[in-house]
XYZ file of C-alpha atoms in Angstrom:
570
model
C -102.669 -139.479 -51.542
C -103.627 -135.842 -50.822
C -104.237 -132.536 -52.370
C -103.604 -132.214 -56.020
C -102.686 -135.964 -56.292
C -105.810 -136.881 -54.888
C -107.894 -134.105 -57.233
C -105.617 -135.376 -60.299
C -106.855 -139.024 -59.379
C -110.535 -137.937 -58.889
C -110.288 -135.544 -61.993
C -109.389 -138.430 -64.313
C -111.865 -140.823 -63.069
C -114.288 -137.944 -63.115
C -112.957 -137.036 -67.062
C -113.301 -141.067 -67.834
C -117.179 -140.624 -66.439
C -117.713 -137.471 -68.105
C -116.480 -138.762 -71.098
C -118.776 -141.712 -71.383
C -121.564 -139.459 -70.241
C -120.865 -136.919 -73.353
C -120.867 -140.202 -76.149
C -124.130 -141.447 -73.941
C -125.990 -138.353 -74.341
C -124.861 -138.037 -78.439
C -125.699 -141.235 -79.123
C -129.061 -140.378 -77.627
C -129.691 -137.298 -79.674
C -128.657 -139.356 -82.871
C -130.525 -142.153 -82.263
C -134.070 -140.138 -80.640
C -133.355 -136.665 -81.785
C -135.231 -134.031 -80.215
C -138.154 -134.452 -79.818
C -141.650 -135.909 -77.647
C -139.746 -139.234 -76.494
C -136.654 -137.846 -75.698
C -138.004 -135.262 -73.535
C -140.439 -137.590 -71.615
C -136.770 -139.861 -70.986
C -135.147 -136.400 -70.354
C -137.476 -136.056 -67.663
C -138.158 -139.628 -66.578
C -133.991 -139.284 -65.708
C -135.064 -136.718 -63.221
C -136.018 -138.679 -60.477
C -133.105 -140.870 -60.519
C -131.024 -137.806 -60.212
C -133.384 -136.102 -57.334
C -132.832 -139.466 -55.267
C -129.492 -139.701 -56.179
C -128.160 -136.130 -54.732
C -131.202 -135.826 -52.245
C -129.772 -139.327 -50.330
C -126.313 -139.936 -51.882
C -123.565 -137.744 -53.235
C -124.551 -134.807 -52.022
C -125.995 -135.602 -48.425
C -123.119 -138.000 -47.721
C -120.285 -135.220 -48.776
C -121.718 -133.218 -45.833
C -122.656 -135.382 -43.706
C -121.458 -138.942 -43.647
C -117.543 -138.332 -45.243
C -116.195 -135.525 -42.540
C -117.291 -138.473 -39.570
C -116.185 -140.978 -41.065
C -112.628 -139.292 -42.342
C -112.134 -137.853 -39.345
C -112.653 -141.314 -36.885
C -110.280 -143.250 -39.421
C -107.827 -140.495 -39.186
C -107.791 -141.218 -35.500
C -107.708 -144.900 -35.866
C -111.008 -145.287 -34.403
C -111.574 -147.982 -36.779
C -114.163 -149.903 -34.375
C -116.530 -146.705 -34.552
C -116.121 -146.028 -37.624
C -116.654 -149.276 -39.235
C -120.139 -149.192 -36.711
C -120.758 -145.696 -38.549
C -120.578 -147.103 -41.684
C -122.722 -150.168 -41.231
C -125.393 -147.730 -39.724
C -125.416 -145.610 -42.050
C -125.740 -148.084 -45.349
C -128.413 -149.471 -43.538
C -130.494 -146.702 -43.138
C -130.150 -145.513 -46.267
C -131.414 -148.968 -47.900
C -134.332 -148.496 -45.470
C -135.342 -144.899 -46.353
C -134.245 -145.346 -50.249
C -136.290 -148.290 -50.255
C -139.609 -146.564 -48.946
C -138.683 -143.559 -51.261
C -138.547 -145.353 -54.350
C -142.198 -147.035 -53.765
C -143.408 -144.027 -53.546
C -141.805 -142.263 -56.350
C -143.465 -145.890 -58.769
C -146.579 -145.397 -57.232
C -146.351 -141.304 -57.548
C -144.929 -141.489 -61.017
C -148.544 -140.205 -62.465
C -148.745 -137.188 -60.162
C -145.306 -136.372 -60.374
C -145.697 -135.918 -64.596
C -148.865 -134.027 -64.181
C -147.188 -131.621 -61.269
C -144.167 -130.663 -63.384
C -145.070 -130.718 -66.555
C -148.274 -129.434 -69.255
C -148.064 -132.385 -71.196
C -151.550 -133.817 -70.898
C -152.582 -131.797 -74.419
C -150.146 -134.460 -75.893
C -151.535 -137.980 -74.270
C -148.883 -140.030 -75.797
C -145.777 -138.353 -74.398
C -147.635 -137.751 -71.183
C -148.259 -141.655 -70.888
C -144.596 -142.493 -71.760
C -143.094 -139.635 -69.337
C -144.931 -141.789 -66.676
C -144.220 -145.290 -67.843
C -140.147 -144.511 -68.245
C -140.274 -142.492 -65.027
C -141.286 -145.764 -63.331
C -138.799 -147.872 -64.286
C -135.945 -145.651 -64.103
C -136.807 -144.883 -60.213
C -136.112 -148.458 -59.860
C -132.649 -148.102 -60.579
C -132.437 -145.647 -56.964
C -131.306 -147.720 -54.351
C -128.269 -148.903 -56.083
C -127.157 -145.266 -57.336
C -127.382 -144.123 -53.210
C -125.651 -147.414 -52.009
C -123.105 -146.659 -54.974
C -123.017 -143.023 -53.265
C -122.409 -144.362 -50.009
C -119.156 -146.815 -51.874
C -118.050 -143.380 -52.685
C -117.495 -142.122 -48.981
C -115.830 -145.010 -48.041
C -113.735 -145.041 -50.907
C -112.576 -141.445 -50.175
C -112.216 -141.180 -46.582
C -109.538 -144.247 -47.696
C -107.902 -141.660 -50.310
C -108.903 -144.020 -52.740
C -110.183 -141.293 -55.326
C -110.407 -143.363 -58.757
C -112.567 -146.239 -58.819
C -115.713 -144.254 -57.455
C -115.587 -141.858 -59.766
C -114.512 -144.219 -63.273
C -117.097 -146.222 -62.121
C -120.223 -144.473 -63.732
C -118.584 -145.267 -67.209
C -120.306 -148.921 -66.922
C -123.573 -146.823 -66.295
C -123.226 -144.687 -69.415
C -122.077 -147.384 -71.419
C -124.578 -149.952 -70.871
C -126.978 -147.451 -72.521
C -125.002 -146.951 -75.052
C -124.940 -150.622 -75.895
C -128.442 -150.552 -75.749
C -129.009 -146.992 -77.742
C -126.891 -148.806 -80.529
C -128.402 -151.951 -80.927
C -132.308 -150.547 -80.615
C -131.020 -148.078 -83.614
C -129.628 -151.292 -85.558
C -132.821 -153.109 -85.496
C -134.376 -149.880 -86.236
C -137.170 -150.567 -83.370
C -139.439 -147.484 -82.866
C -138.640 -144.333 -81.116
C -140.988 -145.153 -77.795
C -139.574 -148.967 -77.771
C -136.038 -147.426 -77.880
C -137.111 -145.448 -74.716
C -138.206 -148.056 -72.886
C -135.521 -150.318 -73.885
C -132.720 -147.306 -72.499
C -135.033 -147.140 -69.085
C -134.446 -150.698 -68.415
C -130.836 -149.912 -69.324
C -130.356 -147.215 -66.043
C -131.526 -149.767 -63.952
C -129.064 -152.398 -64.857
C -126.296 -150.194 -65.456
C -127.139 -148.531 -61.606
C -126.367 -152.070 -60.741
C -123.495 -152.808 -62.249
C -121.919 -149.310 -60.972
C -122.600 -150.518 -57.459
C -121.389 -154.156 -58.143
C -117.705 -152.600 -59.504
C -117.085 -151.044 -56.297
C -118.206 -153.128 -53.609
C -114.756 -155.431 -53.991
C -112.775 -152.563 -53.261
C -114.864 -151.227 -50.297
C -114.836 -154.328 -48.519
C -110.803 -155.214 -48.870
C -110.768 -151.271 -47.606
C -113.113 -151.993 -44.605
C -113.722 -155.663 -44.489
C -115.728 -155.513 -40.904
C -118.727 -153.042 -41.551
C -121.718 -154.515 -40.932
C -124.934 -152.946 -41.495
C -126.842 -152.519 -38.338
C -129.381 -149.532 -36.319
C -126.999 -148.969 -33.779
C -127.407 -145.191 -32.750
C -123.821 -144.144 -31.669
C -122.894 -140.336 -30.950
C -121.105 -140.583 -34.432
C -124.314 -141.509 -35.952
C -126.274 -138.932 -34.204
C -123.229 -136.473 -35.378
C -123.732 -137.310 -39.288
C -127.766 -137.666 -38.622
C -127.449 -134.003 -37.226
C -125.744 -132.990 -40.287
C -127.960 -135.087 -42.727
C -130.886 -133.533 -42.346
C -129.547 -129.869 -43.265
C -127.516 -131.007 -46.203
C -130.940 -132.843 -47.179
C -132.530 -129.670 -47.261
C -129.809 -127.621 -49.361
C -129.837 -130.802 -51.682
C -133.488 -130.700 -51.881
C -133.346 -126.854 -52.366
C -131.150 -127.512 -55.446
C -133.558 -130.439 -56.321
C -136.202 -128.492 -56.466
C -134.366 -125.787 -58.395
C -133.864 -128.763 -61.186
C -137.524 -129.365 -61.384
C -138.329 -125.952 -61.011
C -136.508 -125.780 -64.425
C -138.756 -128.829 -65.665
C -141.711 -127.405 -64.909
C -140.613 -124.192 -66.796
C -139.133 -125.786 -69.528
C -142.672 -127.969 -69.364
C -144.219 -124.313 -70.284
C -142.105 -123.999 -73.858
C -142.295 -125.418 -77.567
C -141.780 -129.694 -78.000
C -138.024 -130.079 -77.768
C -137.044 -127.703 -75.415
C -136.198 -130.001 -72.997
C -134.316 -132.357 -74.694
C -132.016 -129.373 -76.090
C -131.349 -128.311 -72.737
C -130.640 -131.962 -71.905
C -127.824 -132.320 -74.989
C -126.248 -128.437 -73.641
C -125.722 -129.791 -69.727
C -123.072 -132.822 -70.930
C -120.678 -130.323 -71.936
C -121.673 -127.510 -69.167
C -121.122 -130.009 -66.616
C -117.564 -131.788 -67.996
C -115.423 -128.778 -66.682
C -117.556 -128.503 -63.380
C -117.148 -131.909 -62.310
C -113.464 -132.563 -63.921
C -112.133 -129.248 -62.549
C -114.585 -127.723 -59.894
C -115.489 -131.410 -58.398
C -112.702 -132.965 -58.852
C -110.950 -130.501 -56.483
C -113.678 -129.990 -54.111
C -114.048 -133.951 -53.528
C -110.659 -134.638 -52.517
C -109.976 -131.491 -50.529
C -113.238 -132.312 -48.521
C -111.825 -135.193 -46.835
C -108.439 -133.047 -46.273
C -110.327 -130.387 -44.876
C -112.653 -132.666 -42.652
C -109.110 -134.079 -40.892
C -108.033 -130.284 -39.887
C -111.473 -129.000 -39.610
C -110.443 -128.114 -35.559
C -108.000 -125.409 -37.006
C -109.591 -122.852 -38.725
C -106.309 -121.308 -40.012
C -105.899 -125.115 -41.614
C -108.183 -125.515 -43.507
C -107.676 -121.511 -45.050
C -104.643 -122.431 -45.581
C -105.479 -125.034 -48.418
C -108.450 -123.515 -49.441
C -106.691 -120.689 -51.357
C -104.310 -123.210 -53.586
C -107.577 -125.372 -54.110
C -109.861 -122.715 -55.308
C -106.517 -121.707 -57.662
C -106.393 -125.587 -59.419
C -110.307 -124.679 -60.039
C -110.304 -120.840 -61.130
C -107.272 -121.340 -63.623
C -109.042 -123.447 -66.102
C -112.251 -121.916 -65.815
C -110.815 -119.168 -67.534
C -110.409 -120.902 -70.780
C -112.814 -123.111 -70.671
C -116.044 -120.159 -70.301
C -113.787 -118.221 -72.825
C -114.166 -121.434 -75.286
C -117.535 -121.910 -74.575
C -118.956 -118.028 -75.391
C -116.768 -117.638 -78.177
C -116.931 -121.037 -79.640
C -120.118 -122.855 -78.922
C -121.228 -123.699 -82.189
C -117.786 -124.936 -83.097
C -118.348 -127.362 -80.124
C -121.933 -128.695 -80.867
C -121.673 -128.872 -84.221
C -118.188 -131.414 -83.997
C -119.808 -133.772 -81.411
C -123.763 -133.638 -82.848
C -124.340 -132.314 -85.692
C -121.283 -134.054 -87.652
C -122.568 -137.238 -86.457
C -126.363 -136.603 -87.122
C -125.634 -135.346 -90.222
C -123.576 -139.075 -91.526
C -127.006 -140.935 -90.392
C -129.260 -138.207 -91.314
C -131.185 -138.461 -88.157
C -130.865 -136.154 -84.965
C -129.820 -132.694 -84.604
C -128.867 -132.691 -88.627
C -130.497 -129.399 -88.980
C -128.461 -126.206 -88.235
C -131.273 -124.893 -86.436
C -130.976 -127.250 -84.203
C -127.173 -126.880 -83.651
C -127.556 -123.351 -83.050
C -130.490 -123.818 -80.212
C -127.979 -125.995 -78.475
C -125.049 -123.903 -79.036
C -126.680 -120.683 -77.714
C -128.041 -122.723 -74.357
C -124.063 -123.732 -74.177
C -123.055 -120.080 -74.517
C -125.824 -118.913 -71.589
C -124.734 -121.792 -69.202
C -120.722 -121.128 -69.545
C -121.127 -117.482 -68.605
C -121.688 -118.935 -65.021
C -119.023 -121.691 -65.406
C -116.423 -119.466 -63.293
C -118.785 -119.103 -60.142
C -120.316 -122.684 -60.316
C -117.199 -124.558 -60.124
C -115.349 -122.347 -57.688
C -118.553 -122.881 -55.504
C -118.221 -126.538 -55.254
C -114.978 -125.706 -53.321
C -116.126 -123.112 -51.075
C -119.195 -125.284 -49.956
C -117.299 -128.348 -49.583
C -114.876 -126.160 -47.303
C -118.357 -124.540 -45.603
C -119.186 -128.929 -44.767
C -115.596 -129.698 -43.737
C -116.151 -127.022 -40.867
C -119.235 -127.947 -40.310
C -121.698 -125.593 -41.450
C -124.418 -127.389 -43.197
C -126.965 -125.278 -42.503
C -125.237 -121.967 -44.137
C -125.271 -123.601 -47.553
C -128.933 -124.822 -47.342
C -130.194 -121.201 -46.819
C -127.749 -120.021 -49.230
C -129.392 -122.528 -52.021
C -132.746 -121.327 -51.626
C -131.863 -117.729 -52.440
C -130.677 -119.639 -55.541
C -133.841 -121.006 -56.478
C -135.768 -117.991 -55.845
C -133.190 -115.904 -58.511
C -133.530 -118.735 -60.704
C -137.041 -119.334 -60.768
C -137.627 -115.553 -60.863
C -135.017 -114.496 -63.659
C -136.336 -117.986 -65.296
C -140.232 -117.547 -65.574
C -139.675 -114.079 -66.925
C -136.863 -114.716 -69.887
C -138.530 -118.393 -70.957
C -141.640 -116.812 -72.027
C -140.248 -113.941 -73.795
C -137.323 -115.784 -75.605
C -139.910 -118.874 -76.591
C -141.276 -116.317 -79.154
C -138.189 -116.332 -80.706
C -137.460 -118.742 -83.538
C -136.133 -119.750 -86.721
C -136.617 -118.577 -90.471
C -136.105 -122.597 -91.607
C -137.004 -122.061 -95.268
C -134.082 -119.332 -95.758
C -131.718 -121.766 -94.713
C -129.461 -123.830 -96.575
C -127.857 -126.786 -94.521
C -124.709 -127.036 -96.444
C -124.037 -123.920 -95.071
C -123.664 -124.707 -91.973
C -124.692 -124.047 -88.424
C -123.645 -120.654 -88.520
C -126.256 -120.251 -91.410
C -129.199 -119.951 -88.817
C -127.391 -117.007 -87.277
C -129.316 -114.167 -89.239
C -132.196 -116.159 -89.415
C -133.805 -115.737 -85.917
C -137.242 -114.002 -86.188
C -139.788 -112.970 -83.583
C -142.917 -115.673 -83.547
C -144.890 -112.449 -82.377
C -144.691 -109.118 -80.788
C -141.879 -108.489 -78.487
C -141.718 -107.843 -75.339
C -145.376 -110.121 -74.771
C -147.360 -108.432 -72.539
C -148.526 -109.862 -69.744
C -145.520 -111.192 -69.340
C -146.467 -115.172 -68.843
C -148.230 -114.997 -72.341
C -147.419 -117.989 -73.922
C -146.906 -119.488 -77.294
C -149.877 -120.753 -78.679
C -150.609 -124.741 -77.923
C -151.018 -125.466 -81.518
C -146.954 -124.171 -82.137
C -145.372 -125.670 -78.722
C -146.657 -129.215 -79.538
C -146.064 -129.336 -83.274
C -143.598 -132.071 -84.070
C -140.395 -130.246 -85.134
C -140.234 -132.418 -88.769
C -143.302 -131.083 -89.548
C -143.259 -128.320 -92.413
C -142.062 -124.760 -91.724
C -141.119 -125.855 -87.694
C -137.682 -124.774 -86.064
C -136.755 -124.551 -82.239
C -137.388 -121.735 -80.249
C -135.187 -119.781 -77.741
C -136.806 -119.898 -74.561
C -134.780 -122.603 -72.931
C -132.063 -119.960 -73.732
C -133.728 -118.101 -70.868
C -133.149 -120.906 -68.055
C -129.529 -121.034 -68.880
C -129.179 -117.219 -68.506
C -131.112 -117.873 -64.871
C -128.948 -120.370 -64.069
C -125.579 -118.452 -64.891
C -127.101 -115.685 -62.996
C -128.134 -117.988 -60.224
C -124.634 -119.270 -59.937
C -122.840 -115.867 -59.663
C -125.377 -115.267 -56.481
C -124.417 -118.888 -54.655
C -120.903 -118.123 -55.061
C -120.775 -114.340 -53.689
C -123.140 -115.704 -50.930
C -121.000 -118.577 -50.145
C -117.678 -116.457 -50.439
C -119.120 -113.913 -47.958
C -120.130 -117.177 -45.519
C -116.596 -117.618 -44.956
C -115.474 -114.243 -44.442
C -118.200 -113.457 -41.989
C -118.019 -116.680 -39.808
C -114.863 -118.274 -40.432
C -112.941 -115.108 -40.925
C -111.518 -116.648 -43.953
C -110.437 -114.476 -46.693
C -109.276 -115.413 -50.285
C -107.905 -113.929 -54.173
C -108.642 -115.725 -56.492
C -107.014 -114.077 -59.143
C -109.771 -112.908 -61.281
C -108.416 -109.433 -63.332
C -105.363 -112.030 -64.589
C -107.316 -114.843 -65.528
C -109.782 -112.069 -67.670
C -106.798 -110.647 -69.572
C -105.517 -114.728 -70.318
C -108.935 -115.819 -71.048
C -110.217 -112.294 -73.503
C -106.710 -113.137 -75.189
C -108.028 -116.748 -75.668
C -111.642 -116.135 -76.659
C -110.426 -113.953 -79.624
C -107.896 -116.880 -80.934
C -111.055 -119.471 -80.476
C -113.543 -117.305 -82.089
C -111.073 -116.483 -85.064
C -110.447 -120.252 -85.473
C -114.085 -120.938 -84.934
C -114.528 -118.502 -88.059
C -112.103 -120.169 -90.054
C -113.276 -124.006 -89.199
C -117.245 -123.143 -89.982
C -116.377 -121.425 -93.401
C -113.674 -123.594 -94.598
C -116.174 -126.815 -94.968
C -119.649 -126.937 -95.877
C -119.531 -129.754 -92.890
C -117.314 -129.145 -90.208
C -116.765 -132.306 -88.197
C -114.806 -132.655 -84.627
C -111.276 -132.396 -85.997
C -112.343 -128.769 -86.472
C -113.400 -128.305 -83.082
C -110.319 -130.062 -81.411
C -108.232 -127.576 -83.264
C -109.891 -124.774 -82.160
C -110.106 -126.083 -78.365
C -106.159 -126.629 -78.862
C -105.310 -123.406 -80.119
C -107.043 -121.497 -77.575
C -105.861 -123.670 -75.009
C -102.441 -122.869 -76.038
C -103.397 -118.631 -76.259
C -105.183 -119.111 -72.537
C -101.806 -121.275 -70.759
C -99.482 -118.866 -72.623
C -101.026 -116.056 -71.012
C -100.793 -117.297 -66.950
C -97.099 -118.151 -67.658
C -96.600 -115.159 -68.769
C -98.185 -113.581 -66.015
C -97.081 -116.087 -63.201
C -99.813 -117.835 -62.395
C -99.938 -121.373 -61.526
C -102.821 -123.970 -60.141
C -100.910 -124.344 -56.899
C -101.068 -120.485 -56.148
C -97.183 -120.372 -55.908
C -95.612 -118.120 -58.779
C -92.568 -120.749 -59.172
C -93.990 -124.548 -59.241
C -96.474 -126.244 -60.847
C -97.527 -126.221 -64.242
C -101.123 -124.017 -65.171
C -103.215 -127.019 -65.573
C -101.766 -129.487 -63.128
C -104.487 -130.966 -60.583
């Protein structure tokens, strides 16, 4: 299974993950809202992710799967059951080592990326839940390593469905701390302890499957030449995932600089930024890697299905950044603030909907470049430039960082006019309510909001979110568009590989599209004082239907051929 059958298979695993990832991360803003605790989990979850993509995913995509594809390909199953086993085992050995470090470094690491210390109880549980969700590491990488097995075996579906038991078994535990009403910190730990066991379990559902796949691996040090290959290759795509690492806490430590709650909004936007990345973007570039890895000695091969790939992932970004600008509220309001609203607890305020609508809005305006990029790098790996993408990711932190620090500061004097709002009215209410907390623009330019404002609780009387996590969004849209002209240029210049992508069509479809979802966005905030998610499945649908009308009429399909396929077919 190859090509858009293997994409289809890894985009509905993916969209099963996702899926469970989007109720995980509502249930957590019902249940702890948006405040202190769920920013110090917010950023306690960042070291499990560092690890994860700094020794897993990431690092094996580039490294570990084009070996190992390629020797089973051959039928070199001897060496490449040896590469497997070595490589499992020194990943337990370095993962282990790693996550000692990051319990005993937990301290250090809160007081490094963060400005928390004016607040000593959310500084003391960023650093208690950041040690016990490190814990959870070595079985996310192992899981990781499950993956490249599993996909070098064109068996797409269970690696990527199998991060649902992860998100669920937080769930579970989100809903029963809320039902014996424990208090907010308790219901933080409790979750922390839940990553850990639900790491666990996601290793534990695919290690059947791997071993009926390649029952004779055997983890062992023996240094091969195809272990000093994907050792070659791990150490570059270790830097470009550390560059992008780094980017993420770069974002901490500037979202560490803005008003309480900052965080944790940005943390409730990324769900539904990320969903079309990974089920589209991904999805594609996952199973094509593999592909490409097979034909990666013919240059004209692997062009030849990069053009059709980037086509399955360009066609529905369209819509879907379309949706997102014209819609967002629509969106956040159907799958948060309908629910926080029925227990009165969460993002019930339409304040708070907005901030999280607005961050949505930012980060889908570089939707378009970041999932086309997955494919482009993933073709970069499969021809075995690692070291192309690593310098191309550190001229995306430096734009992101820059463009960051200066727009956090200035938007984070930006607020909300609570007491003119009513919230029957709506999310769209806050709309004409955003007022500057301040001169604008603040000169110098890193003057910041006053301590006093960024760590008052958001209940408290008079208090509404600020804008300047607004500002990383922006960055990172902006960031995005870079990586992807950078990367795009990469293959022209060394690979001679040249590519349409369709882009003046898909504007016309998708402009056609955002004016049917913002009309029905319109119609479904005004015609309830509470619109729920009916309202925002009916505007996804319509648009949908606007955007797919549009390619057909103008011949374009996911498979790049004019006559086959249908527009959304992976």
């Amino acid at each position: 299974m190859s090509g858009p059958r293997g994409s289809t298979l890894v985009a509905a695993g993916i969209l099963l993950s996702r899926i469970a990832g989007l109720v995980r991360t509502v249930v957590l803003a019902v249940v702890l809202g948006g405040g202190a605790v769920t920013d110090a989990f917010s950023f306690a979850m960042r070291v499990p992710n560092l690890l994860q993509n700094l020794l897993g995913e990431g690092s094996l995509s580039a490294s570990f799967i084009p070996v190992y594809a390629r020797l089973v390909e051959e039928d070199r199953r001897r060496e490449a059951d040896a590469l497997a086993g070595a490589v499992v085992a020194l990943l337990a050995a370095i993962t282990a080592v790693i996550v000692l470090a990051g319990v005993l470094a937990a301290r250090p690491l809160v007081w490094l990326f963060t400005s928390w210390e004016s607040d000593p109880a959310k500084y003391e549980l960023a650093i208690t839940l950041t040690r016990i969700t490190t814990i959870g590491i070595g079985f996310l990488v192992i899981s990781a390593w499950c993956l490249g097995i599993l996909n070098s075996h064109r068996s797409f579906f269970l690696s990527y469905v199998a991060p649902v038991v992860w998100n669920l078994t937080q769930v579970v535990v989100l809903v029963v701390a809320a039902s014996l009403a424990l208090a907010l910190d308790d219901v933080a730990l409790a979750l922390a302890w839940a990553v850990v066991v639900g790491s666990l379990l996601q290793l534990l559902v695919q290690l059947p499957r791997v071993r009926s796949l390649a029952p004779d691996v055997r983890p062992n040090l023996a240094i091969t030449d195809a272990v000093r290959d994907v050792l070659g290759r791990f150490g570059p795509a270790v830097g470009a995932r550390g560059v992008v690492q780094i980017s993420s806490y770069a974002d901490l430590a500037l979202a560490g600089l803005l008003v309480t709650g900052a965080l944790s909004w940005y943390t409730f936007a990324l769900p539904l930024y990320l969903l079309p990345i990974s089920l589209f973007g991904f999805s594609v570039a996952a199973a094509e890697l593999a592909e490409m890895s097979r034909r990666s000695g013919d240059v004209a091969a692997v062009a030849e299905r990069l053009q059709p790939a980037l086509r399955r992932v360009v066609v529905p970004a369209g819509f879907v950044t379309a949706a997102y600008v014209a819609a967002a509220p629509t969106f956040v309001d159907g799958l948060y603030g309908w629910l926080s609203r029925q227990f009165d607890r969460g993002l019930d305020q339409p304040t708070e909907v907005l901030t999280v609508a607005l961050l949505l809005a930012a980060l889908g305006l570089g939707l378009p470049a970041a999932m086309t990029a997955r494919v482009t790098q993933n073709t970069l790996y499969s021809l075995g430039d690692v070291r192309g993408p690593a310098r191309i990711a550190i001229v995306r932190l430096v734009v992101s960082v820059t463009i960051g620090l200066v727009l956090i500061v200035q938007l984070d004097w930006l607020t909300f006019d609570r007491s003119t709002i009513d919230p029957a009215d709506g999310p769209t209410a806050a709309i004409t309510s955003i007022e500057a907390f301040g001169d604008l623009p603040r000169l110098p330019p890193w003057d910041r909001v006053p301590a006093e404002r960024r760590d008052t609780d958001l209940d408290a009387p008079g208090m509404a979110p600020h804008l300047g996590a607004v500002g990383l969004a922006l960055a990172a849209s902006v960031a995005a568009w870079t990586e992807w002209l950078l990367l795009r240029r990469r293959l022209r210049t060394r690979f001679g590989i040249t590519f349409r992508s369709g882009w003046g069509r898909q504007v016309t479809a998708a402009g056609a599209a955002a004016g049917a979802v913002m009309a029905a966005s319109a119609v479904a905030l005004d015609r309830v004082a509470v619109p729920g998610p009916i309202d925002a499945v009916a505007v996804g649908v319509l648009g949908l239907v606007v955007y797919v009308a549009g390619l057909w009429i103008q011949g374009i399909r996911s498979t790049g051929r004019p006559t086959e396929g249908l527009p959304f077919s992976a």
